[in-house]
Short mmCIF file of C-alpha atoms in Angstrom, two decimals:
data_model
loop_
_atom_site.label_atom_id
_atom_site.label_comp_id
_atom_site.label_asym_id
_atom_site.label_seq_id
_atom_site.Cartn_x
_atom_site.Cartn_y
_atom_site.Cartn_z
CA MET A 17 19.60 -2.36 42.04
CA ASN A 18 15.90 -1.79 41.53
CA THR A 19 14.38 -5.25 42.06
CA THR A 20 10.75 -4.10 41.67
CA VAL A 21 10.89 -3.99 37.86
CA ASP A 22 10.53 -7.36 36.14
CA ALA A 23 10.62 -6.29 32.53
CA GLY A 24 9.33 -7.86 29.36
CA LEU A 25 11.06 -6.25 26.38
CA TYR A 26 8.81 -6.13 23.34
CA THR A 27 10.10 -5.65 19.77
CA ARG A 28 8.28 -5.81 16.45
CA LEU A 29 9.09 -5.44 12.77
CA SER A 30 6.71 -5.86 9.85
CA VAL A 31 7.02 -5.81 6.07
CA GLU A 32 5.93 -2.17 5.89
CA ASP A 33 8.72 -1.27 8.34
CA GLU A 34 11.48 -3.05 6.42
CA THR A 35 13.39 -0.15 4.93
CA ASN A 36 17.02 0.84 4.97
CA ASN A 37 16.37 2.55 8.28
CA GLU A 38 18.46 0.46 10.68
CA SER A 39 16.79 2.14 13.68
CA THR A 40 13.70 -0.05 13.23
CA SER A 41 15.53 -3.39 13.04
CA ILE A 42 14.90 -6.04 15.68
CA GLN A 43 18.59 -6.10 16.60
CA THR A 44 18.66 -2.34 17.17
CA GLN A 45 15.45 -2.41 19.20
CA LYS A 46 16.75 -5.19 21.45
CA ALA A 47 20.07 -3.39 22.00
CA MET A 48 18.29 -0.15 22.91
CA LEU A 49 15.92 -1.83 25.36
CA THR A 50 18.71 -3.89 26.94
CA ASP A 51 20.89 -0.81 27.52
CA TYR A 52 17.92 1.09 28.94
CA CYS A 53 17.26 -1.64 31.52
CA ARG A 54 20.89 -2.15 32.46
CA GLU A 55 21.41 1.56 33.05
CA ARG A 56 18.48 1.57 35.50
CA GLY A 57 19.05 -1.80 37.12
CA TYR A 58 15.81 -3.28 35.77
CA ARG A 59 15.58 -7.07 35.65
CA ILE A 60 15.04 -8.41 32.13
CA VAL A 61 12.71 -11.41 32.34
CA ASP A 62 12.33 -12.10 28.62
CA TYR A 63 12.42 -10.71 25.09
CA TYR A 64 9.25 -10.91 22.99
CA VAL A 65 10.09 -10.62 19.29
CA ASP A 66 7.37 -10.41 16.62
CA ASP A 67 9.44 -10.36 13.45
CA GLY A 68 7.35 -10.00 10.30
CA GLU A 69 4.11 -9.22 12.17
CA THR A 70 1.86 -6.26 11.38
CA GLY A 71 1.06 -3.75 14.08
CA THR A 72 -2.56 -3.36 12.99
CA ASN A 73 -3.81 -6.23 15.11
CA PHE A 74 -2.69 -7.70 18.42
CA GLU A 75 -3.01 -11.41 17.62
CA ARG A 76 0.76 -11.63 17.22
CA PRO A 77 2.38 -14.80 18.62
CA GLU A 78 4.95 -13.13 20.85
CA PHE A 79 2.60 -10.38 21.99
CA GLN A 80 0.14 -13.06 23.08
CA ARG A 81 2.93 -14.93 24.87
CA MET A 82 3.79 -11.71 26.68
CA LEU A 83 0.17 -11.37 27.82
CA ARG A 84 0.26 -14.93 29.16
CA ASP A 85 3.39 -14.07 31.15
CA ILE A 86 1.63 -10.99 32.51
CA GLU A 87 -1.30 -13.16 33.62
CA ALA A 88 1.15 -15.61 35.22
CA GLY A 89 2.79 -12.79 37.17
CA LYS A 90 6.20 -13.20 35.50
CA ILE A 91 6.52 -9.57 34.39
CA ASN A 92 5.19 -6.32 35.80
CA THR A 93 6.63 -3.93 33.21
CA VAL A 94 6.43 -3.78 29.41
CA ILE A 95 9.10 -1.79 27.59
CA CYS A 96 9.29 -1.06 23.87
CA LYS A 97 11.19 1.34 21.62
CA ASP A 98 8.17 3.50 20.78
CA LEU A 99 4.40 3.31 20.49
CA SER A 100 4.51 2.25 16.83
CA ARG A 101 6.42 -0.92 17.83
CA PHE A 102 3.69 -1.67 20.38
CA GLY A 103 0.98 -1.39 17.72
CA ARG A 104 -0.63 0.64 14.95
CA ASN A 105 -4.27 0.10 15.88
CA TYR A 106 -5.58 3.18 17.67
CA TYR A 107 -8.51 1.47 19.41
CA GLU A 108 -6.73 -1.70 20.62
CA ALA A 109 -3.56 0.14 21.64
CA GLY A 110 -5.67 2.43 23.81
CA MET A 111 -7.52 -0.54 25.29
CA TYR A 112 -4.28 -2.19 26.40
CA LEU A 113 -2.68 0.99 27.73
CA ASP A 114 -5.72 2.51 29.44
CA LYS A 115 -7.52 -0.61 30.63
CA TYR A 116 -5.67 -3.93 30.47
CA PHE A 117 -2.32 -2.71 31.86
CA VAL A 118 -3.97 -0.43 34.42
CA GLU A 119 -6.20 -3.19 35.79
CA ARG A 120 -3.19 -5.50 36.18
CA ASN A 121 -0.87 -2.82 37.55
CA ILE A 122 1.53 -3.19 34.59
CA ARG A 123 3.96 -0.37 34.03
CA PHE A 124 4.37 0.60 30.36
CA ILE A 125 7.38 2.40 28.90
CA ALA A 126 7.91 3.58 25.32
CA ILE A 127 11.44 4.94 25.37
CA GLN A 128 11.64 7.23 22.35
CA ASP A 129 8.16 8.67 22.89
CA ASN A 130 9.06 9.51 26.50
CA VAL A 131 6.08 7.54 27.80
CA ASP A 132 6.19 5.97 31.27
CA SER A 133 2.98 5.11 33.08
CA ALA A 134 4.83 5.27 36.42
CA LYS A 135 4.97 9.06 35.97
CA GLY A 136 1.18 9.26 36.13
CA GLY A 137 -1.62 9.11 33.58
CA TYR A 138 -0.85 9.50 29.91
CA ASP A 139 -1.16 12.98 28.49
CA LEU A 140 -2.74 13.81 25.11
CA THR A 141 0.50 12.90 23.35
CA VAL A 142 -0.14 9.17 23.70
CA PRO A 143 -3.58 8.97 22.02
CA PHE A 144 -2.38 11.42 19.38
CA LEU A 145 0.67 9.26 18.58
CA ASN A 146 -1.50 6.12 18.55
CA MET A 147 -3.87 7.82 16.12
CA MET A 148 -0.97 8.86 13.86
CA ASN A 149 0.42 5.30 13.91
CA ASP A 150 -3.02 3.97 12.93
CA TYR A 151 -3.27 6.55 10.13
CA TYR A 152 0.19 5.55 8.88
CA ALA A 153 -0.82 1.88 8.78
CA ARG A 154 -4.01 2.74 6.88
CA GLY A 155 -2.02 4.68 4.28
CA ILE A 156 0.60 1.96 3.86
CA SER A 157 -2.15 -0.64 3.47
CA ALA A 158 -3.84 1.37 0.70
CA LYS A 159 -0.56 1.87 -1.16
CA THR A 160 0.36 -1.81 -0.82
CA LYS A 161 -3.06 -2.89 -2.08
CA ALA A 162 -2.80 -0.60 -5.10
CA ALA A 163 0.72 -1.84 -5.90
CA LYS A 164 -0.38 -5.49 -5.68
CA GLN A 165 -3.36 -4.78 -7.93
CA THR A 166 -1.04 -3.25 -10.53
CA ARG A 167 1.38 -6.19 -10.42
CA ALA A 168 -1.51 -8.67 -10.61
CA LYS A 169 -2.85 -6.95 -13.75
CA GLN A 170 0.63 -7.31 -15.25
CA GLY A 171 0.37 -11.08 -14.80
CA MET A 172 2.93 -11.29 -12.01
CA PHE A 173 2.43 -14.14 -9.53
CA LEU A 174 2.00 -12.69 -6.03
CA GLY A 175 1.24 -15.78 -3.94
CA SER A 176 3.48 -17.06 -1.17
CA LYS A 177 3.33 -20.63 -2.56
CA ALA A 178 2.92 -21.79 -6.15
CA PRO A 179 -0.19 -23.81 -7.06
CA TYR A 180 0.20 -27.59 -7.00
CA GLY A 181 1.90 -28.63 -10.25
CA TYR A 182 3.91 -25.42 -10.50
CA MET A 183 6.88 -23.85 -8.79
CA LYS A 184 8.24 -20.33 -8.63
CA ASP A 185 10.91 -19.58 -11.20
CA PRO A 186 14.20 -19.33 -9.23
CA ALA A 187 15.21 -16.43 -11.48
CA ASP A 188 11.94 -14.54 -10.93
CA HIS A 189 9.55 -15.47 -8.13
CA HIS A 190 6.75 -13.60 -9.89
CA LYS A 191 6.77 -16.23 -12.66
CA LEU A 192 5.50 -19.81 -12.57
CA ILE A 193 7.22 -22.78 -14.16
CA ILE A 194 6.32 -26.47 -14.30
CA ASP A 195 7.17 -28.54 -11.21
CA PRO A 196 8.56 -31.79 -12.67
CA GLU A 197 7.47 -33.76 -9.57
CA THR A 198 3.80 -32.78 -9.42
CA ALA A 199 2.92 -31.68 -12.96
CA PRO A 200 2.52 -35.33 -14.08
CA VAL A 201 -0.13 -35.78 -11.36
CA VAL A 202 -2.10 -32.79 -12.64
CA GLN A 203 -1.80 -34.08 -16.20
CA LEU A 204 -2.98 -37.52 -15.05
CA ILE A 205 -6.06 -35.97 -13.41
CA PHE A 206 -7.03 -34.18 -16.62
CA ARG A 207 -6.38 -37.23 -18.79
CA LYS A 208 -8.53 -39.47 -16.60
CA PHE A 209 -11.35 -36.94 -16.56
CA ILE A 210 -11.23 -36.53 -20.36
CA ASP A 211 -11.35 -40.33 -20.65
CA GLY A 212 -14.58 -40.36 -18.66
CA ARG A 213 -13.38 -41.21 -15.16
CA SER A 214 -15.51 -39.58 -12.43
CA ILE A 215 -14.02 -37.10 -9.95
CA ILE A 216 -14.59 -39.51 -7.06
CA GLY A 217 -12.99 -42.26 -9.14
CA ILE A 218 -9.94 -40.11 -9.87
CA ALA A 219 -9.49 -39.39 -6.16
CA LYS A 220 -9.73 -43.12 -5.46
CA ASP A 221 -7.11 -43.87 -8.14
CA LEU A 222 -4.67 -41.31 -6.72
CA ASN A 223 -5.06 -42.74 -3.22
CA GLU A 224 -4.53 -46.29 -4.43
CA MET A 225 -1.38 -45.12 -6.21
CA GLY A 226 -0.09 -43.69 -2.90
CA ILE A 227 0.25 -40.15 -4.22
CA PRO A 228 0.12 -37.63 -1.34
CA ASN A 229 -2.44 -34.86 -1.69
CA PRO A 230 -1.28 -31.24 -2.31
CA THR A 231 -1.26 -30.32 1.39
CA ARG A 232 0.80 -33.34 2.40
CA TYR A 233 3.17 -32.82 -0.54
CA LYS A 234 3.91 -29.24 0.56
CA GLN A 235 4.49 -30.44 4.12
CA LEU A 236 6.87 -33.16 2.93
CA LYS A 237 8.79 -30.44 1.07
CA GLY A 238 9.24 -28.54 4.31
CA PHE A 239 6.67 -25.80 3.79
CA ASN A 240 4.87 -24.55 6.90
CA TYR A 241 1.50 -25.25 5.32
CA ARG A 242 -1.75 -26.21 7.00
CA HIS A 243 -5.23 -26.96 5.75
CA PRO A 244 -8.33 -27.05 7.99
CA ALA A 245 -9.09 -30.61 6.91
CA GLY A 246 -5.47 -31.71 6.71
CA GLN A 247 -5.38 -33.86 9.84
CA LYS A 248 -8.63 -35.65 8.97
CA LEU A 249 -7.47 -36.43 5.44
CA ASP A 250 -4.12 -37.84 6.55
CA GLY A 251 -2.57 -37.23 3.14
CA MET A 252 -5.47 -38.73 1.18
CA TRP A 253 -7.06 -37.08 -1.86
CA PRO A 254 -10.65 -35.88 -1.34
CA ASP A 255 -12.82 -35.44 -4.42
CA SER A 256 -12.97 -31.69 -3.64
CA SER A 257 -9.22 -31.35 -4.36
CA VAL A 258 -9.61 -33.09 -7.71
CA ARG A 259 -12.59 -30.90 -8.59
CA ARG A 260 -10.67 -27.76 -7.61
CA ILE A 261 -7.78 -28.65 -9.93
CA LEU A 262 -10.11 -29.37 -12.86
CA ARG A 263 -11.83 -26.01 -12.43
CA ASN A 264 -8.69 -23.92 -11.91
CA GLU A 265 -7.79 -21.71 -14.89
CA MET A 266 -4.19 -21.60 -13.69
CA TYR A 267 -3.70 -25.00 -15.36
CA ILE A 268 -4.50 -23.59 -18.83
CA GLY A 269 -1.87 -20.87 -18.46
CA ASN A 270 -4.02 -18.07 -17.06
CA MET A 271 -2.88 -16.15 -13.99
CA VAL A 272 -5.87 -15.95 -11.65
CA GLN A 273 -5.50 -13.82 -8.53
CA GLY A 274 -7.62 -11.77 -6.16
CA ARG A 275 -9.95 -14.64 -5.27
CA THR A 276 -9.90 -13.45 -1.65
CA ALA A 277 -9.37 -10.08 0.02
CA LYS A 278 -8.75 -8.99 3.60
CA ILE A 279 -11.82 -7.51 5.26
CA SER A 280 -9.72 -4.72 6.78
CA TYR A 281 -6.13 -3.58 7.07
CA LYS A 282 -6.52 -4.32 10.79
CA SER A 283 -7.48 -7.96 10.29
CA LYS A 284 -5.91 -11.09 8.78
CA LYS A 285 -9.34 -12.52 7.95
CA CYS A 286 -10.06 -12.83 4.24
CA LEU A 287 -13.35 -13.17 2.38
CA ARG A 288 -13.88 -14.87 -0.96
CA GLN A 289 -14.46 -12.37 -3.77
CA SER A 290 -17.06 -12.68 -6.50
CA LYS A 291 -15.60 -13.86 -9.82
CA GLU A 292 -16.01 -10.46 -11.50
CA ASN A 293 -13.51 -9.04 -8.99
CA TRP A 294 -10.82 -11.61 -9.77
CA VAL A 295 -7.77 -10.49 -11.75
CA VAL A 296 -7.27 -12.86 -14.70
CA VAL A 297 -4.40 -12.47 -17.17
CA GLU A 298 -4.28 -15.01 -19.97
CA GLY A 299 -1.21 -16.85 -21.24
CA THR A 300 1.29 -16.00 -18.52
CA HIS A 301 2.76 -19.47 -18.05
CA GLU A 302 2.89 -22.99 -19.50
#
């Protein structure tokens, strides 16, 4: 048995890859990599599975864990199905293959692309395939953006979580319906404001009533939801949350989307858009 190879097996699947093509599934990737190692007597140290993560950036949880194991000396070989599973960012993929792995003496294998750094330096096939994977991701991103824009203009809800006071219609997740638990809180906020209560006063009233703020409510319902100020607030209502609800057109039945946009298909970072770029469709929900 070859005891010199301590392998980390890396698999990835993102939304753009989720088709009827079973060859891209996580299960298929793991089976292929496992068989490959067993046939050659390679020791499998761990599996690193980024399920639902885009290949256009490398800040993926399991990829980062794999890097930590490399730094700790746990693995000396990285094996994946093909270069597109490794990543779809031409620049960063090249940085890891040509610099990071080389400097740390990490062997890299992409089975279906017939890439193995132990055979010598990469030929022109590798940068060409990385460039094609990047180009594919760019095209998919443009198509996805256009499709979302079309659905938004049709008044379809595209968010992952409904605004406080609403819930997704179980029969159609692109529609919003009243949440019987939290809608009364929203209605109370508007009533108090109409009656002349200040925003700070409304927040104080909600806290005295023991009503958890929107972030804490979502957490209590089991959603994996975080807010930058969540820990400091400890479930309390700040006046900013009350103000945000009073200013939100969603509560008068208008679907408002496109408030933020990703700066690049290679980044998760979003920037707030100017109001003229928002997509507003009136009268889509109660």
